[in-house]
CSV table of C-alpha atoms in Angstrom, one decimal:
chain,number,residue,atom,x,y,z
A,1,UNK,CA,111.3,85.1,65.4
A,2,UNK,CA,108.7,85.8,66.8
A,3,UNK,CA,106.7,89.4,66.7
A,4,UNK,CA,105.7,91.2,70.5
A,5,UNK,CA,102.0,90.0,70.0
A,6,UNK,CA,102.6,86.5,70.0
A,7,UNK,CA,104.2,86.7,74.1
A,8,UNK,CA,101.8,84.9,75.6
A,9,UNK,CA,100.7,87.3,79.1
A,10,UNK,CA,101.5,86.9,82.4
A,11,UNK,CA,98.5,85.1,84.6
A,12,UNK,CA,97.8,88.3,86.3
A,13,UNK,CA,97.2,90.4,82.7
A,14,UNK,CA,95.4,87.3,81.8
A,15,UNK,CA,93.5,88.5,84.8
A,16,UNK,CA,93.2,92.2,84.1
A,17,UNK,CA,92.0,91.6,80.0
A,18,UNK,CA,89.2,89.3,81.1
A,19,UNK,CA,88.6,91.7,83.8
A,20,UNK,CA,88.4,94.2,81.4
A,21,UNK,CA,86.7,92.5,78.9
A,22,UNK,CA,84.2,91.5,81.3
A,23,UNK,CA,83.7,94.9,82.3
A,24,UNK,CA,82.9,96.2,79.0
A,25,UNK,CA,80.3,93.5,78.4
A,26,UNK,CA,78.6,94.6,81.3
A,27,UNK,CA,78.9,98.5,81.2
A,28,UNK,CA,79.1,98.8,77.7
A,29,UNK,CA,82.3,100.9,78.1
A,30,UNK,CA,86.3,100.4,79.8
A,31,UNK,CA,86.7,100.3,83.4
A,32,UNK,CA,89.4,103.4,85.1
A,33,UNK,CA,92.4,102.4,86.1
A,34,UNK,CA,90.9,102.5,89.8
A,35,UNK,CA,88.3,100.3,88.8
A,36,UNK,CA,90.8,97.7,87.9
A,37,UNK,CA,92.7,98.5,90.8
A,38,UNK,CA,89.7,97.7,92.8
A,39,UNK,CA,88.7,94.6,90.7
A,40,UNK,CA,91.8,93.3,90.2
A,41,UNK,CA,93.1,93.7,93.9
A,42,UNK,CA,96.2,95.2,92.8
A,43,UNK,CA,97.5,97.7,95.2
A,44,UNK,CA,98.4,101.0,93.3
A,45,UNK,CA,97.2,102.5,89.7
A,46,UNK,CA,100.7,102.3,88.5
A,47,UNK,CA,101.0,98.5,88.8
A,48,UNK,CA,97.5,98.5,86.8
A,49,UNK,CA,99.2,100.9,84.2
A,50,UNK,CA,102.4,99.0,84.3
A,51,UNK,CA,100.0,95.8,82.8
A,52,UNK,CA,98.0,97.4,80.6
A,53,UNK,CA,101.0,99.5,78.2
A,54,UNK,CA,102.5,96.1,78.1
A,55,UNK,CA,99.7,94.6,76.9
A,56,UNK,CA,98.8,97.2,74.9
A,57,UNK,CA,102.6,97.0,73.6
A,58,UNK,CA,101.7,93.1,72.8
A,59,UNK,CA,98.7,94.3,71.0
A,60,UNK,CA,96.6,92.3,73.2
A,61,UNK,CA,94.6,95.7,74.5
A,62,UNK,CA,93.8,99.3,72.1
A,63,UNK,CA,93.3,102.4,74.0
A,64,UNK,CA,92.1,105.9,72.3
A,65,UNK,CA,94.6,108.7,72.9
A,66,UNK,CA,93.4,110.8,75.4
A,67,UNK,CA,89.8,109.3,75.9
A,68,UNK,CA,88.8,107.5,79.4
A,69,UNK,CA,87.9,104.6,79.3
A,70,UNK,CA,88.8,103.6,76.4
A,71,UNK,CA,90.2,100.1,76.7
A,72,UNK,CA,89.7,97.5,74.2
A,73,UNK,CA,90.7,94.3,74.6
A,74,UNK,CA,92.1,92.7,71.1
A,75,UNK,CA,92.4,89.3,71.5
A,76,UNK,CA,92.8,87.3,74.8
A,77,UNK,CA,94.9,84.1,74.1
A,78,UNK,CA,93.6,81.3,75.6
A,79,UNK,CA,95.9,79.4,78.6
A,80,UNK,CA,97.6,76.5,78.4
A,81,UNK,CA,94.4,74.3,79.0
A,82,UNK,CA,94.7,72.1,82.4
A,83,UNK,CA,92.3,69.2,82.3
A,84,UNK,CA,90.3,69.2,85.4
A,85,UNK,CA,86.8,67.6,86.1
A,86,UNK,CA,83.9,70.1,84.8
A,87,UNK,CA,81.1,70.8,86.9
A,88,UNK,CA,77.5,71.0,86.3
A,89,UNK,CA,75.4,73.8,86.9
A,90,UNK,CA,73.9,72.8,90.1
A,91,UNK,CA,77.5,71.9,91.7
A,92,UNK,CA,78.5,75.4,90.3
A,93,UNK,CA,75.6,77.0,92.1
A,94,UNK,CA,76.6,74.9,95.5
A,95,UNK,CA,80.0,76.6,95.5
A,96,UNK,CA,78.9,79.6,94.4
A,97,UNK,CA,76.4,79.6,97.2
A,98,UNK,CA,78.6,78.5,99.5
A,99,UNK,CA,81.4,80.8,99.5
A,100,UNK,CA,79.0,83.8,99.0
A,101,UNK,CA,77.4,82.4,102.8
A,102,UNK,CA,81.3,82.6,104.3
A,103,UNK,CA,82.0,86.1,102.5
A,104,UNK,CA,78.6,87.2,104.5
A,105,UNK,CA,79.9,85.3,107.8
A,106,UNK,CA,83.6,86.8,107.5
A,107,UNK,CA,81.8,90.1,106.6
A,108,UNK,CA,79.4,90.3,109.8
A,109,UNK,CA,82.0,89.4,112.0
A,110,UNK,CA,83.5,91.7,114.4
A,111,UNK,CA,86.7,89.9,114.9
A,112,UNK,CA,88.5,89.0,111.4
A,113,UNK,CA,90.8,86.5,111.4
A,114,UNK,CA,93.9,86.5,109.0
A,115,UNK,CA,93.5,83.0,108.8
A,116,UNK,CA,90.0,83.1,107.6
A,117,UNK,CA,90.8,85.6,105.0
A,118,UNK,CA,93.3,83.4,103.8
A,119,UNK,CA,90.7,80.9,103.7
A,120,UNK,CA,88.9,83.1,101.5
A,121,UNK,CA,91.5,83.6,99.3
A,122,UNK,CA,92.0,79.5,98.8
A,123,UNK,CA,88.3,79.3,97.5
A,124,UNK,CA,88.2,82.2,95.5
A,125,UNK,CA,91.4,80.7,93.5
A,126,UNK,CA,89.8,77.6,93.6
A,127,UNK,CA,86.9,79.1,91.1
A,128,UNK,CA,89.2,80.7,88.8
A,129,UNK,CA,91.1,77.5,88.7
A,130,UNK,CA,87.7,76.0,87.9
A,131,UNK,CA,87.0,78.6,85.7
A,132,UNK,CA,84.3,80.3,87.2
A,133,UNK,CA,85.5,83.6,86.5
A,134,UNK,CA,82.9,85.7,86.6
A,135,UNK,CA,81.8,84.6,90.4
A,136,UNK,CA,85.7,85.1,91.1
A,137,UNK,CA,86.2,88.7,90.3
A,138,UNK,CA,82.9,89.2,91.7
A,139,UNK,CA,84.3,88.2,94.9
A,140,UNK,CA,88.2,89.3,94.5
A,141,UNK,CA,86.5,92.3,94.8
A,142,UNK,CA,84.8,91.7,98.5
A,143,UNK,CA,88.0,90.6,99.4
A,144,UNK,CA,90.1,92.9,98.4
A,145,UNK,CA,87.3,95.5,100.9
A,146,UNK,CA,87.6,92.7,103.4
A,147,UNK,CA,91.3,92.6,103.6
A,148,UNK,CA,91.1,96.9,104.5
A,149,UNK,CA,88.7,96.6,106.6
A,150,UNK,CA,90.7,93.6,108.2
A,151,UNK,CA,93.8,96.1,108.0
A,152,UNK,CA,92.0,98.8,109.0
A,153,UNK,CA,90.9,97.2,112.0
A,154,UNK,CA,94.3,96.1,113.2
A,155,UNK,CA,96.3,99.6,112.7
A,156,UNK,CA,93.3,101.1,114.9
A,157,UNK,CA,94.6,98.3,118.1
A,158,UNK,CA,98.3,99.2,117.5
A,159,UNK,CA,97.4,102.9,118.0
A,160,UNK,CA,95.1,102.5,120.9
Protein backbone atom coordinates (compact mmCIF):
# COMPACT_ATOMS: atom_id res chain seq x y z
CA UNK A 1 0.00 0.00 0.00
CA UNK A 2 1.37 3.42 -0.90
CA UNK A 3 1.83 6.21 1.60
CA UNK A 4 0.31 9.66 1.22
CA UNK A 5 3.54 11.28 -0.03
CA UNK A 6 3.51 9.09 -3.14
CA UNK A 7 0.21 10.60 -4.30
CA UNK A 8 0.91 12.79 -7.29
CA UNK A 9 -0.37 16.34 -7.05
CA UNK A 10 -3.05 17.61 -9.39
CA UNK A 11 -1.94 19.95 -12.17
CA UNK A 12 -3.14 22.97 -10.18
CA UNK A 13 -1.23 21.76 -7.11
CA UNK A 14 1.84 21.11 -9.24
CA UNK A 15 1.62 24.65 -10.65
CA UNK A 16 1.17 26.02 -7.14
CA UNK A 17 4.33 24.22 -5.93
CA UNK A 18 6.29 25.57 -8.90
CA UNK A 19 5.03 29.08 -8.16
CA UNK A 20 6.08 28.79 -4.50
CA UNK A 21 9.52 27.41 -5.42
CA UNK A 22 10.09 30.16 -7.99
CA UNK A 23 8.87 32.86 -5.59
CA UNK A 24 11.26 31.63 -2.89
CA UNK A 25 14.19 31.54 -5.32
CA UNK A 26 13.49 35.15 -6.37
CA UNK A 27 12.59 36.69 -3.00
CA UNK A 28 14.31 34.46 -0.45
CA UNK A 29 11.10 33.85 1.52
CA UNK A 30 7.77 32.17 0.91
CA UNK A 31 4.78 33.91 -0.66
CA UNK A 32 1.67 34.89 1.28
CA UNK A 33 -1.58 33.10 0.48
CA UNK A 34 -2.83 36.28 -1.23
CA UNK A 35 0.30 36.42 -3.42
CA UNK A 36 -0.27 32.78 -4.35
CA UNK A 37 -3.92 33.52 -5.11
CA UNK A 38 -2.97 36.40 -7.39
CA UNK A 39 0.05 34.72 -8.99
CA UNK A 40 -1.69 31.43 -9.75
CA UNK A 41 -5.04 32.91 -10.74
CA UNK A 42 -7.14 31.49 -7.90
CA UNK A 43 -10.34 33.29 -6.97
CA UNK A 44 -10.10 32.87 -3.19
CA UNK A 45 -7.58 32.48 -0.40
CA UNK A 46 -9.62 29.51 0.88
CA UNK A 47 -8.84 27.60 -2.32
CA UNK A 48 -5.14 28.32 -1.86
CA UNK A 49 -5.33 27.14 1.77
CA UNK A 50 -7.08 23.93 0.72
CA UNK A 51 -4.43 23.10 -1.89
CA UNK A 52 -1.60 23.96 0.51
CA UNK A 53 -3.07 21.84 3.32
CA UNK A 54 -3.43 18.89 0.93
CA UNK A 55 0.16 19.31 -0.25
CA UNK A 56 1.39 19.48 3.35
CA UNK A 57 -0.55 16.29 4.17
CA UNK A 58 0.99 14.57 1.14
CA UNK A 59 4.50 15.62 2.18
CA UNK A 60 5.20 17.94 -0.75
CA UNK A 61 5.20 21.16 1.31
CA UNK A 62 6.25 22.09 4.82
CA UNK A 63 5.09 25.05 6.91
CA UNK A 64 6.40 26.20 10.28
CA UNK A 65 3.67 26.63 12.89
CA UNK A 66 2.60 30.21 13.59
CA UNK A 67 5.13 31.64 11.19
CA UNK A 68 4.16 33.85 8.26
CA UNK A 69 5.70 33.19 4.84
CA UNK A 70 7.16 29.91 6.01
CA UNK A 71 6.11 27.63 3.16
CA UNK A 72 8.86 25.40 1.89
CA UNK A 73 8.73 23.01 -1.05
CA UNK A 74 10.01 19.59 -0.03
CA UNK A 75 9.56 17.78 -3.32
CA UNK A 76 8.03 18.49 -6.69
CA UNK A 77 7.32 15.21 -8.42
CA UNK A 78 7.95 15.40 -12.13
CA UNK A 79 4.76 15.25 -14.16
CA UNK A 80 4.43 12.58 -16.78
CA UNK A 81 6.54 13.80 -19.66
CA UNK A 82 5.02 14.39 -23.05
CA UNK A 83 7.52 14.55 -25.86
CA UNK A 84 7.30 17.89 -27.63
CA UNK A 85 9.53 19.79 -29.99
CA UNK A 86 12.06 21.61 -27.87
CA UNK A 87 12.35 25.31 -28.59
CA UNK A 88 15.75 26.86 -28.96
CA UNK A 89 16.60 30.08 -27.14
CA UNK A 90 15.74 32.39 -30.04
CA UNK A 91 12.35 30.70 -30.52
CA UNK A 92 11.58 31.05 -26.81
CA UNK A 93 12.55 34.72 -26.91
CA UNK A 94 10.39 35.32 -30.00
CA UNK A 95 7.38 33.63 -28.40
CA UNK A 96 7.67 35.54 -25.12
CA UNK A 97 8.15 38.85 -26.98
CA UNK A 98 5.11 38.11 -29.16
CA UNK A 99 3.00 37.36 -26.09
CA UNK A 100 4.30 40.54 -24.44
CA UNK A 101 3.12 42.49 -27.48
CA UNK A 102 -0.34 40.90 -27.34
CA UNK A 103 -0.61 41.72 -23.64
CA UNK A 104 0.42 45.34 -24.17
CA UNK A 105 -2.18 45.71 -26.92
CA UNK A 106 -4.95 44.39 -24.67
CA UNK A 107 -3.80 46.36 -21.62
CA UNK A 108 -3.88 49.56 -23.69
CA UNK A 109 -7.20 48.79 -25.38
CA UNK A 110 -10.12 51.03 -24.50
CA UNK A 111 -12.56 48.20 -25.24
CA UNK A 112 -11.69 44.76 -23.94
CA UNK A 113 -13.13 41.77 -25.75
CA UNK A 114 -13.80 38.48 -24.01
CA UNK A 115 -12.50 36.57 -27.03
CA UNK A 116 -9.14 38.38 -26.87
CA UNK A 117 -8.78 37.49 -23.19
CA UNK A 118 -9.61 33.86 -24.04
CA UNK A 119 -6.87 33.93 -26.70
CA UNK A 120 -4.39 35.16 -24.10
CA UNK A 121 -5.35 32.23 -21.83
CA UNK A 122 -4.59 29.84 -24.68
CA UNK A 123 -1.23 31.49 -25.39
CA UNK A 124 -0.22 31.42 -21.71
CA UNK A 125 -1.25 27.76 -21.62
CA UNK A 126 1.02 27.15 -24.60
CA UNK A 127 3.94 28.57 -22.62
CA UNK A 128 3.21 26.04 -19.86
CA UNK A 129 2.96 23.17 -22.35
CA UNK A 130 6.30 24.18 -23.85
CA UNK A 131 7.89 24.16 -20.39
CA UNK A 132 8.32 27.94 -20.13
CA UNK A 133 6.97 28.08 -16.57
CA UNK A 134 8.75 31.30 -15.56
CA UNK A 135 7.25 33.49 -18.30
CA UNK A 136 3.90 31.71 -17.93
CA UNK A 137 3.63 32.70 -14.25
CA UNK A 138 4.53 36.29 -15.06
CA UNK A 139 1.78 36.42 -17.69
CA UNK A 140 -0.76 34.65 -15.44
CA UNK A 141 -0.61 37.56 -12.99
CA UNK A 142 -1.11 40.09 -15.80
CA UNK A 143 -3.89 37.98 -17.26
CA UNK A 144 -5.67 37.92 -13.90
CA UNK A 145 -5.43 41.72 -13.70
CA UNK A 146 -6.69 42.06 -17.28
CA UNK A 147 -9.63 39.75 -16.58
CA UNK A 148 -10.52 41.80 -13.47
CA UNK A 149 -10.34 44.99 -15.56
CA UNK A 150 -12.66 43.40 -18.15
CA UNK A 151 -15.14 42.24 -15.48
CA UNK A 152 -15.05 45.67 -13.85
CA UNK A 153 -15.76 47.47 -17.14
CA UNK A 154 -18.46 44.97 -18.00
CA UNK A 155 -20.24 45.47 -14.66
CA UNK A 156 -20.06 49.28 -15.04
CA UNK A 157 -21.77 49.05 -18.44
CA UNK A 158 -24.70 47.18 -16.91
CA UNK A 159 -24.95 49.58 -13.96
CA UNK A 160 -25.07 52.72 -16.13
